[in-house]
């Protein structure tokens, strides 16, 4: 029972912003939206998370719609090293995170 | 901090042999997770511990798999006997519980069972 829906793959030109969408129409009021990424042959890496307000850190920005049914992860200036699988996860169950298929982002020169 | 440490990084074994994977979480973290990743099934949570106590092991595939956390700085995942379908990358992750759910993953152990 998937809680999130993401495109299977996306391309982005190096230096441009990468906007990765995620639908989570069944999100409940106390569930957070988390984003992780997994670069080839490495363990997943935490990027950012939010509840209802937009969030920004040194890696990315997270935009959550007002109804919280979808969100967008923004990498403002994508580099080749941002090529990875990006996972959008919703969770409120303590430390439990359930990873779906994610979006395979290819940053091209 | 060295991050989450896993050993071995690679393991090749024959069907029927016992396999033990090891994990050292980040110092001060009190939650530890074991995941398995395959092409077919993606990243699956096997078990997680909080304060060294197993909280949810519903993801452990069968009795051949067991996990222990004898203290806050060490955990093992054991497969006995191993089977070819156990071939996967096994990740360990740790987090500081309370109100944060960000998990820090180790580099993984690539297991190949022949």
PDB file of C-alpha atoms in Angstrom:
ATOM      1  CA  UNK A   1       0.000   0.000   0.000  1.00  0.00           C
ATOM      2  CA  UNK A   2       2.131   2.841  -1.366  1.00  0.00           C
ATOM      3  CA  UNK A   3       1.817   6.111   0.535  1.00  0.00           C
ATOM      4  CA  UNK A   4       3.711   8.151  -2.057  1.00  0.00           C
ATOM      5  CA  UNK A   5       3.820   8.352  -5.826  1.00  0.00           C
ATOM      6  CA  UNK A   6       6.897   9.573  -7.662  1.00  0.00           C
ATOM      7  CA  UNK A   7       7.944   9.570 -11.314  1.00  0.00           C
ATOM      8  CA  UNK A   8      10.243   6.694 -12.096  1.00  0.00           C
ATOM      9  CA  UNK A   9      12.918   8.852 -13.663  1.00  0.00           C
ATOM     10  CA  UNK A  10      13.820  12.438 -14.526  1.00  0.00           C
ATOM     11  CA  UNK A  11      16.600  14.257 -16.314  1.00  0.00           C
ATOM     12  CA  UNK A  12      18.067  17.624 -15.426  1.00  0.00           C
ATOM     13  CA  UNK A  13      20.751  19.772 -17.027  1.00  0.00           C
ATOM     14  CA  UNK A  14      23.785  20.507 -14.911  1.00  0.00           C
ATOM     15  CA  UNK A  15      23.510  23.898 -13.231  1.00  0.00           C
ATOM     16  CA  UNK A  16      19.761  24.045 -13.565  1.00  0.00           C
ATOM     17  CA  UNK A  17      17.238  23.513 -10.797  1.00  0.00           C
ATOM     18  CA  UNK A  18      15.958  19.976 -10.356  1.00  0.00           C
ATOM     19  CA  UNK A  19      12.340  19.817  -9.219  1.00  0.00           C
ATOM     20  CA  UNK A  20      11.276  16.394  -8.006  1.00  0.00           C
ATOM     21  CA  UNK A  21       7.546  15.936  -7.377  1.00  0.00           C
ATOM     22  CA  UNK A  22       5.859  13.611  -4.932  1.00  0.00           C
ATOM     23  CA  UNK A  23       2.178  12.885  -4.408  1.00  0.00           C
ATOM     24  CA  UNK A  24       1.002  11.825  -0.968  1.00  0.00           C
ATOM     25  CA  UNK A  25      -2.741  12.365  -1.138  1.00  0.00           C
ATOM     26  CA  UNK A  26      -3.513  10.135   1.858  1.00  0.00           C
ATOM     27  CA  UNK A  27      -1.087  11.834   4.230  1.00  0.00           C
ATOM     28  CA  UNK A  28      -2.464  12.250   7.733  1.00  0.00           C
ATOM     29  CA  UNK A  29      -2.179  15.311   9.918  1.00  0.00           C
ATOM     30  CA  UNK A  30       0.746  14.137  12.014  1.00  0.00           C
ATOM     31  CA  UNK A  31       2.813  12.621   9.225  1.00  0.00           C
ATOM     32  CA  UNK A  32       5.996  14.268   8.043  1.00  0.00           C
ATOM     33  CA  UNK A  33       7.363  14.270   4.511  1.00  0.00           C
ATOM     34  CA  UNK A  34      10.953  13.018   4.282  1.00  0.00           C
ATOM     35  CA  UNK A  35      13.356  13.015   1.389  1.00  0.00           C
ATOM     36  CA  UNK A  36      16.358  10.737   1.123  1.00  0.00           C
ATOM     37  CA  UNK A  37      18.627  10.015  -1.785  1.00  0.00           C
ATOM     38  CA  UNK A  38      20.830   7.089  -2.700  1.00  0.00           C
ATOM     39  CA  UNK A  39      23.852   7.592  -4.846  1.00  0.00           C
ATOM     40  CA  UNK A  40      24.997   4.485  -6.674  1.00  0.00           C
ATOM     41  CA  UNK A  41      26.629   1.894  -4.415  1.00  0.00           C
ATOM     42  CA  UNK A  42      26.125   3.977  -1.276  1.00  0.00           C
ATOM     43  CA  UNK A  43      23.652   3.929   1.579  1.00  0.00           C
ATOM     44  CA  UNK A  44      20.672   6.302   1.506  1.00  0.00           C
ATOM     45  CA  UNK A  45      21.356   9.836   2.683  1.00  0.00           C
ATOM     46  CA  UNK A  46      18.907  12.101   4.496  1.00  0.00           C
ATOM     47  CA  UNK A  47      18.177  15.342   2.641  1.00  0.00           C
ATOM     48  CA  UNK A  48      15.339  17.230   4.294  1.00  0.00           C
ATOM     49  CA  UNK A  49      11.950  16.826   5.951  1.00  0.00           C
ATOM     50  CA  UNK A  50       8.907  18.943   6.768  1.00  0.00           C
ATOM     51  CA  UNK A  51       5.423  18.873   8.211  1.00  0.00           C
ATOM     52  CA  UNK A  52       3.510  21.684   6.543  1.00  0.00           C
ATOM     53  CA  UNK A  53       5.819  24.654   6.153  1.00  0.00           C
ATOM     54  CA  UNK A  54       8.360  24.974   3.403  1.00  0.00           C
ATOM     55  CA  UNK A  55      11.847  24.038   4.490  1.00  0.00           C
ATOM     56  CA  UNK A  56      15.331  24.862   3.234  1.00  0.00           C
ATOM     57  CA  UNK A  57      18.754  23.610   4.189  1.00  0.00           C
ATOM     58  CA  UNK A  58      22.180  23.538   2.620  1.00  0.00           C
ATOM     59  CA  UNK A  59      21.219  20.676   0.329  1.00  0.00           C
ATOM     60  CA  UNK A  60      17.726  21.457  -0.891  1.00  0.00           C
ATOM     61  CA  UNK A  61      14.367  23.115  -0.467  1.00  0.00           C
ATOM     62  CA  UNK A  62      11.106  21.352   0.267  1.00  0.00           C
ATOM     63  CA  UNK A  63       7.847  22.865  -0.888  1.00  0.00           C
ATOM     64  CA  UNK A  64       4.690  21.319   0.579  1.00  0.00           C
ATOM     65  CA  UNK A  65       1.312  22.304  -0.832  1.00  0.00           C
ATOM     66  CA  UNK A  66      -1.206  23.873   1.490  1.00  0.00           C
ATOM     67  CA  UNK A  67      -3.407  20.768   1.488  1.00  0.00           C
ATOM     68  CA  UNK A  68      -0.243  18.673   2.090  1.00  0.00           C
ATOM     69  CA  UNK A  69      -1.227  16.228  -0.626  1.00  0.00           C
ATOM     70  CA  UNK A  70       1.928  16.797  -2.616  1.00  0.00           C
ATOM     71  CA  UNK A  71       5.405  18.197  -2.294  1.00  0.00           C
ATOM     72  CA  UNK A  72       8.403  19.128  -4.411  1.00  0.00           C
ATOM     73  CA  UNK A  73      12.051  18.719  -3.617  1.00  0.00           C
ATOM     74  CA  UNK A  74      14.180  21.391  -5.248  1.00  0.00           C
ATOM     75  CA  UNK A  75      17.894  21.092  -5.855  1.00  0.00           C
ATOM     76  CA  UNK A  76      18.638  24.699  -6.858  1.00  0.00           C
ATOM     77  CA  UNK A  77      21.764  24.120  -8.932  1.00  0.00           C
ATOM     78  CA  UNK A  78      22.071  20.450  -9.810  1.00  0.00           C
ATOM     79  CA  UNK A  79      25.537  18.988 -10.310  1.00  0.00           C
ATOM     80  CA  UNK A  80      26.630  15.669 -11.761  1.00  0.00           C
ATOM     81  CA  UNK A  81      27.112  14.431  -8.199  1.00  0.00           C
ATOM     82  CA  UNK A  82      23.390  14.858  -7.577  1.00  0.00           C
ATOM     83  CA  UNK A  83      22.672  11.943  -9.908  1.00  0.00           C
ATOM     84  CA  UNK A  84      20.917   9.482  -7.605  1.00  0.00           C
ATOM     85  CA  UNK A  85      17.629   7.841  -6.689  1.00  0.00           C
ATOM     86  CA  UNK A  86      15.489  10.224  -4.640  1.00  0.00           C
ATOM     87  CA  UNK A  87      12.971   8.787  -2.200  1.00  0.00           C
ATOM     88  CA  UNK A  88       9.933  10.647  -0.869  1.00  0.00           C
ATOM     89  CA  UNK A  89       8.603   9.098   2.350  1.00  0.00           C
ATOM     90  CA  UNK A  90       5.746   9.977   4.675  1.00  0.00           C
ATOM     91  CA  UNK A  91       5.936   8.776   8.230  1.00  0.00           C
ATOM     92  CA  UNK A  92       4.667   9.338  11.706  1.00  0.00           C
ATOM     93  CA  UNK A  93       5.454   5.976  13.218  1.00  0.00           C
ATOM     94  CA  UNK A  94       8.348   6.841  15.434  1.00  0.00           C
ATOM     95  CA  UNK A  95      11.457   5.954  13.526  1.00  0.00           C
ATOM     96  CA  UNK A  96       9.859   3.789  10.859  1.00  0.00           C
ATOM     97  CA  UNK A  97      10.587   4.776   7.275  1.00  0.00           C
ATOM     98  CA  UNK A  98       9.201   2.808   4.337  1.00  0.00           C
ATOM     99  CA  UNK A  99      11.097   3.329   1.101  1.00  0.00           C
ATOM    100  CA  UNK A 100       9.250   3.105  -2.218  1.00  0.00           C
ATOM    101  CA  UNK A 101      10.708   2.989  -5.695  1.00  0.00           C
ATOM    102  CA  UNK A 102      11.889   6.597  -5.758  1.00  0.00           C
ATOM    103  CA  UNK A 103      12.811   8.806  -8.719  1.00  0.00           C
ATOM    104  CA  UNK A 104      16.004   8.161 -10.600  1.00  0.00           C
ATOM    105  CA  UNK A 105      17.445  11.624 -11.316  1.00  0.00           C
ATOM    106  CA  UNK A 106      20.035  11.856 -14.045  1.00  0.00           C
ATOM    107  CA  UNK A 107      21.942  15.139 -14.157  1.00  0.00           C
ATOM    108  CA  UNK A 108      23.443  15.634 -17.587  1.00  0.00           C
ATOM    109  CA  UNK A 109      26.307  17.924 -18.616  1.00  0.00           C
TER     110      UNK A 109
ATOM    111  CA  UNK B   1      32.394  11.045  13.814  1.00  0.00           C
ATOM    112  CA  UNK B   2      33.095   8.037  11.610  1.00  0.00           C
ATOM    113  CA  UNK B   3      29.452   7.467  10.861  1.00  0.00           C
ATOM    114  CA  UNK B   4      27.793   4.068  10.873  1.00  0.00           C
ATOM    115  CA  UNK B   5      30.360   1.325  10.381  1.00  0.00           C
ATOM    116  CA  UNK B   6      29.532  -2.001   8.796  1.00  0.00           C
ATOM    117  CA  UNK B   7      31.632  -5.074   8.294  1.00  0.00           C
ATOM    118  CA  UNK B   8      32.441  -6.880   6.192  1.00  0.00           C
ATOM    119  CA  UNK B   9      31.880  -4.664   3.158  1.00  0.00           C
ATOM    120  CA  UNK B  10      31.705  -7.693   0.888  1.00  0.00           C
ATOM    121  CA  UNK B  11      30.927 -11.304   1.672  1.00  0.00           C
ATOM    122  CA  UNK B  12      30.854 -14.284  -0.650  1.00  0.00           C
ATOM    123  CA  UNK B  13      29.739 -17.579   0.815  1.00  0.00           C
ATOM    124  CA  UNK B  14      28.257 -20.885  -0.184  1.00  0.00           C
ATOM    125  CA  UNK B  15      24.700 -21.956   0.345  1.00  0.00           C
ATOM    126  CA  UNK B  16      24.185 -23.456   3.768  1.00  0.00           C
ATOM    127  CA  UNK B  17      26.920 -21.495   5.483  1.00  0.00           C
ATOM    128  CA  UNK B  18      26.323 -19.120   8.368  1.00  0.00           C
ATOM    129  CA  UNK B  19      26.768 -15.431   7.640  1.00  0.00           C
ATOM    130  CA  UNK B  20      27.194 -12.722  10.282  1.00  0.00           C
ATOM    131  CA  UNK B  21      26.976  -9.055   9.419  1.00  0.00           C
ATOM    132  CA  UNK B  22      28.130  -6.432  11.888  1.00  0.00           C
ATOM    133  CA  UNK B  23      27.191  -2.852  12.589  1.00  0.00           C
ATOM    134  CA  UNK B  24      28.486  -0.108  14.835  1.00  0.00           C
ATOM    135  CA  UNK B  25      26.000   2.777  15.088  1.00  0.00           C
ATOM    136  CA  UNK B  26      26.892   6.411  15.557  1.00  0.00           C
ATOM    137  CA  UNK B  27      27.829   7.094  19.146  1.00  0.00           C
ATOM    138  CA  UNK B  28      24.881   8.467  21.094  1.00  0.00           C
ATOM    139  CA  UNK B  29      22.248   7.183  18.698  1.00  0.00           C
ATOM    140  CA  UNK B  30      19.718   4.940  20.390  1.00  0.00           C
ATOM    141  CA  UNK B  31      17.844   3.504  17.428  1.00  0.00           C
ATOM    142  CA  UNK B  32      19.331   0.998  15.003  1.00  0.00           C
ATOM    143  CA  UNK B  33      17.869  -0.404  11.807  1.00  0.00           C
ATOM    144  CA  UNK B  34      18.716  -3.269   9.471  1.00  0.00           C
ATOM    145  CA  UNK B  35      17.611  -3.008   5.832  1.00  0.00           C
ATOM    146  CA  UNK B  36      18.003  -5.260   2.818  1.00  0.00           C
ATOM    147  CA  UNK B  37      18.137  -3.982  -0.757  1.00  0.00           C
ATOM    148  CA  UNK B  38      17.605  -6.022  -3.898  1.00  0.00           C
ATOM    149  CA  UNK B  39      16.745  -5.056  -7.439  1.00  0.00           C
ATOM    150  CA  UNK B  40      13.443  -6.888  -7.241  1.00  0.00           C
ATOM    151  CA  UNK B  41      12.189  -5.696  -3.856  1.00  0.00           C
ATOM    152  CA  UNK B  42      14.002  -2.404  -3.330  1.00  0.00           C
ATOM    153  CA  UNK B  43      14.939  -1.265   0.157  1.00  0.00           C
ATOM    154  CA  UNK B  44      13.154  -3.237   2.890  1.00  0.00           C
ATOM    155  CA  UNK B  45      13.264  -2.729   6.642  1.00  0.00           C
ATOM    156  CA  UNK B  46      14.096  -6.010   8.369  1.00  0.00           C
ATOM    157  CA  UNK B  47      14.195  -5.052  12.036  1.00  0.00           C
ATOM    158  CA  UNK B  48      14.783  -2.111  14.266  1.00  0.00           C
ATOM    159  CA  UNK B  49      15.984  -1.646  17.817  1.00  0.00           C
ATOM    160  CA  UNK B  50      15.374   1.133  20.270  1.00  0.00           C
ATOM    161  CA  UNK B  51      17.675   1.324  23.292  1.00  0.00           C
ATOM    162  CA  UNK B  52      19.034  -2.124  22.355  1.00  0.00           C
ATOM    163  CA  UNK B  53      15.566  -3.705  22.442  1.00  0.00           C
ATOM    164  CA  UNK B  54      14.016  -5.128  19.255  1.00  0.00           C
ATOM    165  CA  UNK B  55      10.864  -3.125  18.555  1.00  0.00           C
ATOM    166  CA  UNK B  56       9.665  -4.432  15.216  1.00  0.00           C
ATOM    167  CA  UNK B  57      11.007  -7.529  13.483  1.00  0.00           C
ATOM    168  CA  UNK B  58       8.059  -8.044  11.162  1.00  0.00           C
ATOM    169  CA  UNK B  59      10.321  -7.524   8.174  1.00  0.00           C
ATOM    170  CA  UNK B  60      12.607 -10.421   9.012  1.00  0.00           C
ATOM    171  CA  UNK B  61      11.932 -12.848   6.174  1.00  0.00           C
ATOM    172  CA  UNK B  62      12.101 -16.116   8.091  1.00  0.00           C
ATOM    173  CA  UNK B  63      13.611 -17.950  11.012  1.00  0.00           C
ATOM    174  CA  UNK B  64      16.928 -18.245   9.261  1.00  0.00           C
ATOM    175  CA  UNK B  65      17.445 -14.554  10.012  1.00  0.00           C
ATOM    176  CA  UNK B  66      18.218 -13.294  13.492  1.00  0.00           C
ATOM    177  CA  UNK B  67      19.476  -9.974  14.851  1.00  0.00           C
ATOM    178  CA  UNK B  68      20.949  -8.973  18.166  1.00  0.00           C
ATOM    179  CA  UNK B  69      22.052  -5.797  19.826  1.00  0.00           C
ATOM    180  CA  UNK B  70      24.007  -6.729  22.963  1.00  0.00           C
ATOM    181  CA  UNK B  71      24.960  -3.124  23.690  1.00  0.00           C
ATOM    182  CA  UNK B  72      24.490   0.388  22.377  1.00  0.00           C
ATOM    183  CA  UNK B  73      27.522   0.242  20.138  1.00  0.00           C
ATOM    184  CA  UNK B  74      27.152  -3.069  18.348  1.00  0.00           C
ATOM    185  CA  UNK B  75      24.608  -5.124  16.443  1.00  0.00           C
ATOM    186  CA  UNK B  76      24.712  -8.285  14.365  1.00  0.00           C
ATOM    187  CA  UNK B  77      22.490  -9.744  11.678  1.00  0.00           C
ATOM    188  CA  UNK B  78      22.918 -13.465  11.237  1.00  0.00           C
ATOM    189  CA  UNK B  79      21.696 -15.731   8.472  1.00  0.00           C
ATOM    190  CA  UNK B  80      21.850 -19.449   9.154  1.00  0.00           C
ATOM    191  CA  UNK B  81      21.731 -21.320   6.860  1.00  0.00           C
ATOM    192  CA  UNK B  82      22.235 -18.899   3.986  1.00  0.00           C
ATOM    193  CA  UNK B  83      20.526 -19.366   0.614  1.00  0.00           C
ATOM    194  CA  UNK B  84      21.202 -17.839  -2.820  1.00  0.00           C
ATOM    195  CA  UNK B  85      18.044 -15.725  -2.534  1.00  0.00           C
ATOM    196  CA  UNK B  86      19.596 -13.963   0.454  1.00  0.00           C
ATOM    197  CA  UNK B  87      22.060 -12.289  -1.902  1.00  0.00           C
ATOM    198  CA  UNK B  88      21.557  -8.556  -1.460  1.00  0.00           C
ATOM    199  CA  UNK B  89      23.062  -5.422  -0.003  1.00  0.00           C
ATOM    200  CA  UNK B  90      22.399  -5.174   3.714  1.00  0.00           C
ATOM    201  CA  UNK B  91      22.381  -1.711   5.255  1.00  0.00           C
ATOM    202  CA  UNK B  92      22.524  -0.719   8.863  1.00  0.00           C
ATOM    203  CA  UNK B  93      21.278   2.712   9.931  1.00  0.00           C
ATOM    204  CA  UNK B  94      21.101   4.551  13.223  1.00  0.00           C
ATOM    205  CA  UNK B  95      19.234   7.557  14.488  1.00  0.00           C
ATOM    206  CA  UNK B  96      18.808   9.695  17.531  1.00  0.00           C
ATOM    207  CA  UNK B  97      15.251   8.972  18.533  1.00  0.00           C
ATOM    208  CA  UNK B  98      13.028  11.329  20.443  1.00  0.00           C
ATOM    209  CA  UNK B  99      11.551  13.738  17.918  1.00  0.00           C
ATOM    210  CA  UNK B 100      13.814  13.189  14.965  1.00  0.00           C
ATOM    211  CA  UNK B 101      13.476  10.427  12.423  1.00  0.00           C
ATOM    212  CA  UNK B 102      16.513  11.118  10.308  1.00  0.00           C
ATOM    213  CA  UNK B 103      18.478   7.959   9.832  1.00  0.00           C
ATOM    214  CA  UNK B 104      22.159   7.738   9.018  1.00  0.00           C
ATOM    215  CA  UNK B 105      23.060   4.776   6.860  1.00  0.00           C
ATOM    216  CA  UNK B 106      26.223   2.779   6.731  1.00  0.00           C
ATOM    217  CA  UNK B 107      27.973   1.839   3.480  1.00  0.00           C
ATOM    218  CA  UNK B 108      26.312  -1.562   3.363  1.00  0.00           C
ATOM    219  CA  UNK B 109      27.482  -5.168   3.127  1.00  0.00           C
ATOM    220  CA  UNK B 110      27.237  -6.790  -0.288  1.00  0.00           C
ATOM    221  CA  UNK B 111      26.378 -10.444   0.264  1.00  0.00           C
ATOM    222  CA  UNK B 112      26.593 -13.060  -2.436  1.00  0.00           C
ATOM    223  CA  UNK B 113      25.461 -16.569  -1.610  1.00  0.00           C
ATOM    224  CA  UNK B 114      26.514 -19.121  -4.206  1.00  0.00           C
TER     225      UNK B 114
END
